[in-house]
JSON list of C-alpha atoms in Angstrom, two decimals:
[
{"chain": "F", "resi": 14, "resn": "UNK", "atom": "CA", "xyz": [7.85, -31.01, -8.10]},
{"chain": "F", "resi": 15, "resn": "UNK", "atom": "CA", "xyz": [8.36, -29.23, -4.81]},
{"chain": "F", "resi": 16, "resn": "UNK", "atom": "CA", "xyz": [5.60, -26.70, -3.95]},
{"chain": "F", "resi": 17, "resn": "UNK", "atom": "CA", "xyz": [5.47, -24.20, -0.59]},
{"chain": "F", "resi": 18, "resn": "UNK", "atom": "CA", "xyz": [2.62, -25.14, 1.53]},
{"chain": "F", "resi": 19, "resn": "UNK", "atom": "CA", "xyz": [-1.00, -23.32, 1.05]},
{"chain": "F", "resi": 20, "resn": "UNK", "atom": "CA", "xyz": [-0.32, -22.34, 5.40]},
{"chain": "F", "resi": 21, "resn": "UNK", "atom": "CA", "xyz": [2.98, -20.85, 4.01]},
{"chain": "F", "resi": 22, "resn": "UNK", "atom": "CA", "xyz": [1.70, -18.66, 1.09]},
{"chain": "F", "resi": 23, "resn": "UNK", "atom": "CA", "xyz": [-1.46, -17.43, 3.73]},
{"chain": "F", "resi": 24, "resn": "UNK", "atom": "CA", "xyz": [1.46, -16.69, 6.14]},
{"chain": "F", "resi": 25, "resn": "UNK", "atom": "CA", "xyz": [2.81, -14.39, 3.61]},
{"chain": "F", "resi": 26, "resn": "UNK", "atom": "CA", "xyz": [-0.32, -12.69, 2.33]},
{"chain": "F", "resi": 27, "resn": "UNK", "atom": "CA", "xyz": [-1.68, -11.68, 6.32]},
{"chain": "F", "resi": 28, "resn": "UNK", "atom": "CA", "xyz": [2.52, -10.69, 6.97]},
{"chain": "F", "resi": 29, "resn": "UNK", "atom": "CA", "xyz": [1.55, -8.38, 3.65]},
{"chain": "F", "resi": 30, "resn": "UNK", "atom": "CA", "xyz": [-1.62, -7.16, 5.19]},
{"chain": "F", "resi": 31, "resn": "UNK", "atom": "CA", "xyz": [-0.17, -6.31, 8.59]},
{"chain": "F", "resi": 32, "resn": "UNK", "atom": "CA", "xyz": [2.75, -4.70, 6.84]},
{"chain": "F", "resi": 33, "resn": "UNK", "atom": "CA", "xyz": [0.41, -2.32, 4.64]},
{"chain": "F", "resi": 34, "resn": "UNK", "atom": "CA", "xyz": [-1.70, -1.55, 7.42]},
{"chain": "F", "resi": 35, "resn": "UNK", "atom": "CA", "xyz": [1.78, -0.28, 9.41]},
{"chain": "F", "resi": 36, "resn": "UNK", "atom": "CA", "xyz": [3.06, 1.80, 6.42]},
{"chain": "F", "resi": 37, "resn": "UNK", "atom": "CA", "xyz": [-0.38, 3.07, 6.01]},
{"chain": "F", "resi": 38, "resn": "UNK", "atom": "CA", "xyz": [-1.27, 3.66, 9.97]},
{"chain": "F", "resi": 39, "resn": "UNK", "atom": "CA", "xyz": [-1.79, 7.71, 9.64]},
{"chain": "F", "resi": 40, "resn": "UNK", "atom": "CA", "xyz": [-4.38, 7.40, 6.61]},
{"chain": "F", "resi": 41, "resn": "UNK", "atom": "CA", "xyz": [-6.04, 4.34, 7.62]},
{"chain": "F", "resi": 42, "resn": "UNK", "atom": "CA", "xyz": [-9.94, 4.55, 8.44]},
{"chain": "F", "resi": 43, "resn": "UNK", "atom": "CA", "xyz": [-11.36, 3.19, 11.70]},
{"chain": "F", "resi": 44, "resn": "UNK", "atom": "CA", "xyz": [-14.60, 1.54, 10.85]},
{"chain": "F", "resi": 45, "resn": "UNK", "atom": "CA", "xyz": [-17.04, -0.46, 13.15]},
{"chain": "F", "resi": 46, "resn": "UNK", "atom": "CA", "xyz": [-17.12, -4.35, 12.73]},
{"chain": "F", "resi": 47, "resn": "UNK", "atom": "CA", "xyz": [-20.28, -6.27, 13.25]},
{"chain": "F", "resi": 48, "resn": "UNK", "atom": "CA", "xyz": [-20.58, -5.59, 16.76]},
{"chain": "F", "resi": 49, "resn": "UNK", "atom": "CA", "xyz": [-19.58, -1.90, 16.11]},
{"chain": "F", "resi": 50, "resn": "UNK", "atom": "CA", "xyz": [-16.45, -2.33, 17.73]},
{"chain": "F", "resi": 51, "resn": "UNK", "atom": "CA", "xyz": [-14.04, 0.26, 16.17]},
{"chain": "F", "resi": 52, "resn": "UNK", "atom": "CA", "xyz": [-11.55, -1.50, 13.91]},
{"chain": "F", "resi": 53, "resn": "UNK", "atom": "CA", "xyz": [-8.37, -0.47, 11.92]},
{"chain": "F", "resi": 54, "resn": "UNK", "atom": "CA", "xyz": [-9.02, -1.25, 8.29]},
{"chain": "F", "resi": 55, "resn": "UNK", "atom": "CA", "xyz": [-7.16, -2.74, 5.64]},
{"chain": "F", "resi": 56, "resn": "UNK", "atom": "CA", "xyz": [-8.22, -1.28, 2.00]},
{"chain": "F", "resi": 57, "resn": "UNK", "atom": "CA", "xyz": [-7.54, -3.13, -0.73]},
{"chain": "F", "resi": 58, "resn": "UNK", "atom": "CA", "xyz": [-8.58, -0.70, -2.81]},
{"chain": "F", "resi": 59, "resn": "UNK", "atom": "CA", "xyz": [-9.79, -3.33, -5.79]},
{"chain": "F", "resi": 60, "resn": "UNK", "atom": "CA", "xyz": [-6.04, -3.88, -6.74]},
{"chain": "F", "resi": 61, "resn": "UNK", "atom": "CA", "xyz": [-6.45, -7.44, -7.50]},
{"chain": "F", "resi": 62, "resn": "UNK", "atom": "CA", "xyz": [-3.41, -8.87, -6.00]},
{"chain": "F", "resi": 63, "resn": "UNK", "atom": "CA", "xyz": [-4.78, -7.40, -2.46]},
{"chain": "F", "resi": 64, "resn": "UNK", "atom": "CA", "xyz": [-8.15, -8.16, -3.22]},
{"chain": "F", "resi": 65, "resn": "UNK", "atom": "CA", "xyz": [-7.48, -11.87, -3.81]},
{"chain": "F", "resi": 66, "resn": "UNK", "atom": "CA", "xyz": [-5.10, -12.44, -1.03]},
{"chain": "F", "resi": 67, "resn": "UNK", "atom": "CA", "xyz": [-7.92, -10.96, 1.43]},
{"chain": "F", "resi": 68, "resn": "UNK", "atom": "CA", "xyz": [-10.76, -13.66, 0.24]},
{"chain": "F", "resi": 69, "resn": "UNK", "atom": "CA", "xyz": [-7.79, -16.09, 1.01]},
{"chain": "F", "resi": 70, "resn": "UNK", "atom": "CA", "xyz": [-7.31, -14.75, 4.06]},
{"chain": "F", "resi": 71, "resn": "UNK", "atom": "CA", "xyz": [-10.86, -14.65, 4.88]},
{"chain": "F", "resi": 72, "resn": "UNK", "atom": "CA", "xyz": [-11.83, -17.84, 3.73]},
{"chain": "F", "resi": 73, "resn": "UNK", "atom": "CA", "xyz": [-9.24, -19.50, 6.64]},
{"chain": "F", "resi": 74, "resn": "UNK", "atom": "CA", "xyz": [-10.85, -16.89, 9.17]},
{"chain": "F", "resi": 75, "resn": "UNK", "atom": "CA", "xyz": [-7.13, -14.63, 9.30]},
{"chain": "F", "resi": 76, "resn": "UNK", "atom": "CA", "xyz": [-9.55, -11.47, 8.43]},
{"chain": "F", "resi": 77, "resn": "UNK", "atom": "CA", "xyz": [-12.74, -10.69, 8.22]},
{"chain": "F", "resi": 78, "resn": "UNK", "atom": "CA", "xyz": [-14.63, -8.34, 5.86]},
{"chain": "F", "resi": 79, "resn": "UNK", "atom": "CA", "xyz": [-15.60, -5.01, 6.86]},
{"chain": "F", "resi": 80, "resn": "UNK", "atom": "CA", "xyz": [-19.78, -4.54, 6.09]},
{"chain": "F", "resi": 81, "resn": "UNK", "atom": "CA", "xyz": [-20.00, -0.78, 5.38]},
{"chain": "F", "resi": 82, "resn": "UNK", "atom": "CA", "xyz": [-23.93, -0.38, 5.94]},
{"chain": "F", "resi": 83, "resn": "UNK", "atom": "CA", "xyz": [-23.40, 3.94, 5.15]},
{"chain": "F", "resi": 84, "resn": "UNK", "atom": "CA", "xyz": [-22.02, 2.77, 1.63]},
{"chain": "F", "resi": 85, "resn": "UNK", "atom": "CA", "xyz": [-23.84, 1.20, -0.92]},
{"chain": "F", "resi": 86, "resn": "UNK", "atom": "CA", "xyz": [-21.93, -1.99, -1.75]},
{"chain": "F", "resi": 87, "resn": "UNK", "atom": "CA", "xyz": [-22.45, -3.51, -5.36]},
{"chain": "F", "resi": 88, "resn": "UNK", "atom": "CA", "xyz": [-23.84, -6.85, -4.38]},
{"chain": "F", "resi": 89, "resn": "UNK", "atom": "CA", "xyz": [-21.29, -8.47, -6.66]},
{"chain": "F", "resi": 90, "resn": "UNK", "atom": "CA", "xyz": [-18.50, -7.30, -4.90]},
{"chain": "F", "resi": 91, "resn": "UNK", "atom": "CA", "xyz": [-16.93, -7.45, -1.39]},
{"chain": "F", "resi": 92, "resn": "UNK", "atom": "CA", "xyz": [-16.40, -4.73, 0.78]},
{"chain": "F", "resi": 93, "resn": "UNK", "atom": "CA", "xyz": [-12.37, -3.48, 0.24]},
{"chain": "F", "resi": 94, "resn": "UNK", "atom": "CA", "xyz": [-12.11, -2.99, 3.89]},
{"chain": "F", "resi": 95, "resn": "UNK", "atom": "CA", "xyz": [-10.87, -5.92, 6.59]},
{"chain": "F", "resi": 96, "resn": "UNK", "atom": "CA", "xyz": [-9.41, -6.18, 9.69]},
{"chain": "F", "resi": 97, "resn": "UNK", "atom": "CA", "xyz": [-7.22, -9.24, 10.70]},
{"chain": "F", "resi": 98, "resn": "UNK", "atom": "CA", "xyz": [-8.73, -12.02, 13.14]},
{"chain": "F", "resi": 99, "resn": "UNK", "atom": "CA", "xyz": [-5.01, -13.62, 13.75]},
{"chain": "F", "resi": 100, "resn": "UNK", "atom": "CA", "xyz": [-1.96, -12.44, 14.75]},
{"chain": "F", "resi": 101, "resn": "UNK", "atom": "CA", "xyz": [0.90, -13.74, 12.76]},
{"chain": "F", "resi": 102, "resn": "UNK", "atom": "CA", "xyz": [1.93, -15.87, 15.33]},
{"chain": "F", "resi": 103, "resn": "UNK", "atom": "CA", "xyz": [-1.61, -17.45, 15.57]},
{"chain": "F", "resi": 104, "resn": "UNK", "atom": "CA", "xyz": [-1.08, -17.88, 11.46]},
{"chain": "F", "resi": 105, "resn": "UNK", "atom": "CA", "xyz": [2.58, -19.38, 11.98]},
{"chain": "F", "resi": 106, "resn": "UNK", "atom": "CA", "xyz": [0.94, -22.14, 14.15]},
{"chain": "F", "resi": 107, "resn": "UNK", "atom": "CA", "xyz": [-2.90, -22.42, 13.06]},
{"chain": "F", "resi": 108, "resn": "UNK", "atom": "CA", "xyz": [-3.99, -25.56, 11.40]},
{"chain": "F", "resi": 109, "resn": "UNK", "atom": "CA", "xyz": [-4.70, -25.06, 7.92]},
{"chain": "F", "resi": 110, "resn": "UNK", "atom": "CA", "xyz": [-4.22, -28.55, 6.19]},
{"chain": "F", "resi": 111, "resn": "UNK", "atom": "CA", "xyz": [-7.83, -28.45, 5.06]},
{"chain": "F", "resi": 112, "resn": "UNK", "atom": "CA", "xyz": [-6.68, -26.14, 2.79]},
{"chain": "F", "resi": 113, "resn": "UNK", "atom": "CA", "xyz": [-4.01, -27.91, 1.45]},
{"chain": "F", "resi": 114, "resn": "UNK", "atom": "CA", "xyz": [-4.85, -29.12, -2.20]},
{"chain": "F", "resi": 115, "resn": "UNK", "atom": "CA", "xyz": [-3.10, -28.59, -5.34]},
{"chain": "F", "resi": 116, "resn": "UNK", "atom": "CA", "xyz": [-6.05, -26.75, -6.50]},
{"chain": "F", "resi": 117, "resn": "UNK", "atom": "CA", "xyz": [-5.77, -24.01, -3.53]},
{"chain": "F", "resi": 118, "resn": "UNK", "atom": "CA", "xyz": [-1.91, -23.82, -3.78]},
{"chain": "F", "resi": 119, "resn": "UNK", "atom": "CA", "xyz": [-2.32, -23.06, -7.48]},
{"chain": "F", "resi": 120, "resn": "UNK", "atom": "CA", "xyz": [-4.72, -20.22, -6.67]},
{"chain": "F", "resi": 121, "resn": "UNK", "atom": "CA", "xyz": [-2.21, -19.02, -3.73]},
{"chain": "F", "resi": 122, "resn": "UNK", "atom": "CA", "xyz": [0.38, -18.94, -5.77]},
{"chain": "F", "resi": 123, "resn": "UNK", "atom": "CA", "xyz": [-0.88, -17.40, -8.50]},
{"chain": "F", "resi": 124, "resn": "UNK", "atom": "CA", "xyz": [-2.04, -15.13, -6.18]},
{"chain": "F", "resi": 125, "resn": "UNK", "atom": "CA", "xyz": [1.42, -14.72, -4.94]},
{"chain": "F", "resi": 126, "resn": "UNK", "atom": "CA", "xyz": [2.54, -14.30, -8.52]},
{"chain": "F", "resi": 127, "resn": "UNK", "atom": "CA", "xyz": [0.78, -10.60, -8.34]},
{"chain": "F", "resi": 128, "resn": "UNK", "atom": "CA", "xyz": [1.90, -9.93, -5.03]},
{"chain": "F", "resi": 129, "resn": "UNK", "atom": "CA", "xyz": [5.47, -10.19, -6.34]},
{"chain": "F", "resi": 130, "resn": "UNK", "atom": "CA", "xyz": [4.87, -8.27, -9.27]},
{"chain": "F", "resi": 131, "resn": "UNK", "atom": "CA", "xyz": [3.53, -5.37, -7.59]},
{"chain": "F", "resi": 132, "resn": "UNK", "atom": "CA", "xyz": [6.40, -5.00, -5.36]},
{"chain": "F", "resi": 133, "resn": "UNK", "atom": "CA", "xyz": [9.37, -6.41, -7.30]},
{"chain": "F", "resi": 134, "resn": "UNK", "atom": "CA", "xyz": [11.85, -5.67, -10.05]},
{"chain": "F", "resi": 135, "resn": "UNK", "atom": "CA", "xyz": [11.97, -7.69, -13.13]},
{"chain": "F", "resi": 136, "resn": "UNK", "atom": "CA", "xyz": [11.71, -11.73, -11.84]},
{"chain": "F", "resi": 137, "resn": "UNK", "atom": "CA", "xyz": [13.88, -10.82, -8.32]},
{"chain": "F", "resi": 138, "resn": "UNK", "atom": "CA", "xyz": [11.71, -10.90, -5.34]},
{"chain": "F", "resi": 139, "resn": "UNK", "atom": "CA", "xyz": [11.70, -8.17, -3.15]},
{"chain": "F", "resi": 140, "resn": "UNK", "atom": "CA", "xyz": [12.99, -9.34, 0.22]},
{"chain": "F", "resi": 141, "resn": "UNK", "atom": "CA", "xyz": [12.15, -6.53, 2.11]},
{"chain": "F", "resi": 142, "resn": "UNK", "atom": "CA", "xyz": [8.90, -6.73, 1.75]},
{"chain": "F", "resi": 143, "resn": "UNK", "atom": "CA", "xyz": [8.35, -10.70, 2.33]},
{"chain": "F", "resi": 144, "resn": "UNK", "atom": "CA", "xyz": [8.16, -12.07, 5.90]},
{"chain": "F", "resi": 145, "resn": "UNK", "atom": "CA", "xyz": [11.55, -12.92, 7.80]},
{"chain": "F", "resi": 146, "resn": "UNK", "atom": "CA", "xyz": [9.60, -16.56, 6.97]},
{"chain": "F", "resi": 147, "resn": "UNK", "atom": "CA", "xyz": [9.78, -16.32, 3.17]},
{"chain": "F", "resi": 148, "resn": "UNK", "atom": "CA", "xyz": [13.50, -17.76, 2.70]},
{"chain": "F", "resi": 149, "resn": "UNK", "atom": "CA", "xyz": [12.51, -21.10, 4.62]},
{"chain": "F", "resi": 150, "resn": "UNK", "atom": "CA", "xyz": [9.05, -21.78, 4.40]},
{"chain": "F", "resi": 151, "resn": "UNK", "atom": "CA", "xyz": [8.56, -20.45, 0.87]},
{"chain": "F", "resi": 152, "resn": "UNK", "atom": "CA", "xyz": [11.35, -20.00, -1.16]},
{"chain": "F", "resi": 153, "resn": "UNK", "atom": "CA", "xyz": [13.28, -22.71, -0.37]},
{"chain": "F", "resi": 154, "resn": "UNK", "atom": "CA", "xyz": [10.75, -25.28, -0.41]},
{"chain": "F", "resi": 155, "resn": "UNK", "atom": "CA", "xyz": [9.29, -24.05, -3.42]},
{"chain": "F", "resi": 156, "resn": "UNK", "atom": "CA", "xyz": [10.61, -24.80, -7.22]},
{"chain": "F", "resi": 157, "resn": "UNK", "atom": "CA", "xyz": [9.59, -21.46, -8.83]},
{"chain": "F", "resi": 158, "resn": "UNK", "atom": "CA", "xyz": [11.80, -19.48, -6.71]},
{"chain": "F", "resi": 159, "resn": "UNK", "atom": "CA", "xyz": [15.74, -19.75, -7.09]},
{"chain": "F", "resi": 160, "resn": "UNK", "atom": "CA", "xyz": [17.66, -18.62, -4.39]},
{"chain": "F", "resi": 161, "resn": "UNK", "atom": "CA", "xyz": [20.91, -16.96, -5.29]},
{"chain": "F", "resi": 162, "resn": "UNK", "atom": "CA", "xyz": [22.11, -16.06, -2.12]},
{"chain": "F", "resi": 163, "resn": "UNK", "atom": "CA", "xyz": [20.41, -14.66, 1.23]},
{"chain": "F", "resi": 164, "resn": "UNK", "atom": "CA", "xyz": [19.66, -11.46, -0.28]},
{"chain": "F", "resi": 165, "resn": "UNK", "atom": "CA", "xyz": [18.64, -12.44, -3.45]},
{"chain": "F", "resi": 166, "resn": "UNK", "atom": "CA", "xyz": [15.62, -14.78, -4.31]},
{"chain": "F", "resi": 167, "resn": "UNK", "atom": "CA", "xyz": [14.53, -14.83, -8.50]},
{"chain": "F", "resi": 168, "resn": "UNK", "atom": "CA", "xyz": [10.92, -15.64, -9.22]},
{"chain": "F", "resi": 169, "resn": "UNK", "atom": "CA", "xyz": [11.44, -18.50, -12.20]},
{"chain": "F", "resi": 170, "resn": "UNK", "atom": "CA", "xyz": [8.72, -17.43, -14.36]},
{"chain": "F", "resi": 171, "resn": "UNK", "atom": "CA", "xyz": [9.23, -20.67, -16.88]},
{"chain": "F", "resi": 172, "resn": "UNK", "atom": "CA", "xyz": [8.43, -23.32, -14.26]},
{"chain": "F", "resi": 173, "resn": "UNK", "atom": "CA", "xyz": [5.11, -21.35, -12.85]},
{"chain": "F", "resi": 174, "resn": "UNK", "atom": "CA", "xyz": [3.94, -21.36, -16.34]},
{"chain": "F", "resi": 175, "resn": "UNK", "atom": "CA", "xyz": [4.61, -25.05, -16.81]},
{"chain": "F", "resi": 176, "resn": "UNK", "atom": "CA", "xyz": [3.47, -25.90, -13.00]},
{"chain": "F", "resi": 177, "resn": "UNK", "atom": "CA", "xyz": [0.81, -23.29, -12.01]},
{"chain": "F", "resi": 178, "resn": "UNK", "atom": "CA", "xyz": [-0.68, -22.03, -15.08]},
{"chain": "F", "resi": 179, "resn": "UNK", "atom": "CA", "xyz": [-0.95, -25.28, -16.67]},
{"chain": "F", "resi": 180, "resn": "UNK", "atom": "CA", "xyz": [-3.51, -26.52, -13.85]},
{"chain": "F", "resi": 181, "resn": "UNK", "atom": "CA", "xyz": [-4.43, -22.57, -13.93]},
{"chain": "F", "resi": 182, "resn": "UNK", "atom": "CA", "xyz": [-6.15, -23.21, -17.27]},
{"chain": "F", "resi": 183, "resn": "UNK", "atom": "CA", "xyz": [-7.49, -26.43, -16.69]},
{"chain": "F", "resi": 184, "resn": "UNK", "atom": "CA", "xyz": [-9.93, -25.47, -13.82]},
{"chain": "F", "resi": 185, "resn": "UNK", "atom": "CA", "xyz": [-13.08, -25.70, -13.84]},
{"chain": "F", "resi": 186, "resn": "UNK", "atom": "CA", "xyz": [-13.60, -23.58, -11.14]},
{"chain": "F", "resi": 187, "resn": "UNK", "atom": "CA", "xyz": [-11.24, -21.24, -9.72]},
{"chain": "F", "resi": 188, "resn": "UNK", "atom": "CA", "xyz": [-11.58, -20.69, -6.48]},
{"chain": "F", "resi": 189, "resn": "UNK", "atom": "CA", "xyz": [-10.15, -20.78, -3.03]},
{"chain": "F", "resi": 190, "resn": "UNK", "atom": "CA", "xyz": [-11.98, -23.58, -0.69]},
{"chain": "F", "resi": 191, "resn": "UNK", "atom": "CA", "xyz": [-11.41, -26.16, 2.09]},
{"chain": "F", "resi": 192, "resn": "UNK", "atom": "CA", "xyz": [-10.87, -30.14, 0.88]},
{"chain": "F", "resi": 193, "resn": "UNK", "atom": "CA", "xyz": [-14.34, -30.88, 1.05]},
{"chain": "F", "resi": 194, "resn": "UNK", "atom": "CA", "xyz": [-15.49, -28.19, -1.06]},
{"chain": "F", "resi": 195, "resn": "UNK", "atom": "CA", "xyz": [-17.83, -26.35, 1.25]},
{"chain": "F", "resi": 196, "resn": "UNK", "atom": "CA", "xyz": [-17.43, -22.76, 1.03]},
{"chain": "F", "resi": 197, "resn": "UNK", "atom": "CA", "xyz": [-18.03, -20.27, 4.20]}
]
């Protein structure tokens, strides 16, 4: 079994957030953080696959959630707007091995799994749209993924099933959390 690392897969997901907030940059909101200091939002807008890679994200400290005190929040869900803590280059090199349990890259990947299918055709990833990272770090290092060639990366949907969804359905609790299970 070869499996990308958790700090991999969070790599990809704040490269994904950055990338969105770019394409989005002249419809993007400027809200106030906690210290009303104006920030450039990312909305998720409560697609899941965005929605669950930000409470990654901002359970390793990468972003943080944007408290909209004007809006009435439903106290059962987050706020859809964050703004990144890192850079990517802070992300490349930050320390995230208390992260790294099979538990965590199960939810990652699954994660990843509807990342992929809201920008790709069919089970072929699409490159442009992954971090120049995604070959190495991920892909390669990674049994779901087949690499064809440089340009062409299939998602093997078979051996998630039998890898990922099989400990999928066996938690208990599913949930993204450091080693010790203490939750921010």
């Amino acid at each position: 079994m070869r499996n990308a690392t958790v700090a991999a897969l969070i790599y990809e997901f704040l490269f994904d957030v950055y990338r969105l907030i770019d394409a989005e940059r002249e419809h993007n909101e400027w809200l106030p953080d906690e210290h009303s200091v104006v920030r450039e939002a990312f909305f998720h807008s409560y697609i899941s696959c965005w929605e669950w890679s930000t409470s990654v994200l901002e359970e390793v400290g990468a972003t943080k959630t944007l408290q909209l005190p004007h809006i009435r929040q439903d106290p059962n869900r987050r706020s859809p707007y964050s703004y990144p803590l890192m850079t990517l280059d802070d992300c490349r090199v930050a320390d995230f091995s208390e992260f790294e349990t099979f538990d965590n890259y199960c939810y990652a990947m699954f994660t990843f799994y509807q990342l992929i299918g809201q920008t790709s055709r069919e089970n072929e990833v699409n490159l442009a749209v992954r971090s120049p990272r995604f070959l190495e770090a991920v892909a390669s290092k990674d049994d779901v993924f087949m690499i064809e060639d440089i340009h062409c990366v299939k998602f093997r949907r078979d051996r998630f099933e039998e890898k990922v969804m099989t400990r999928w359905r066996e938690m208990q609790l599913r949930i993204f959390r450091r080693k010790d299970g203490v939750l921010k």
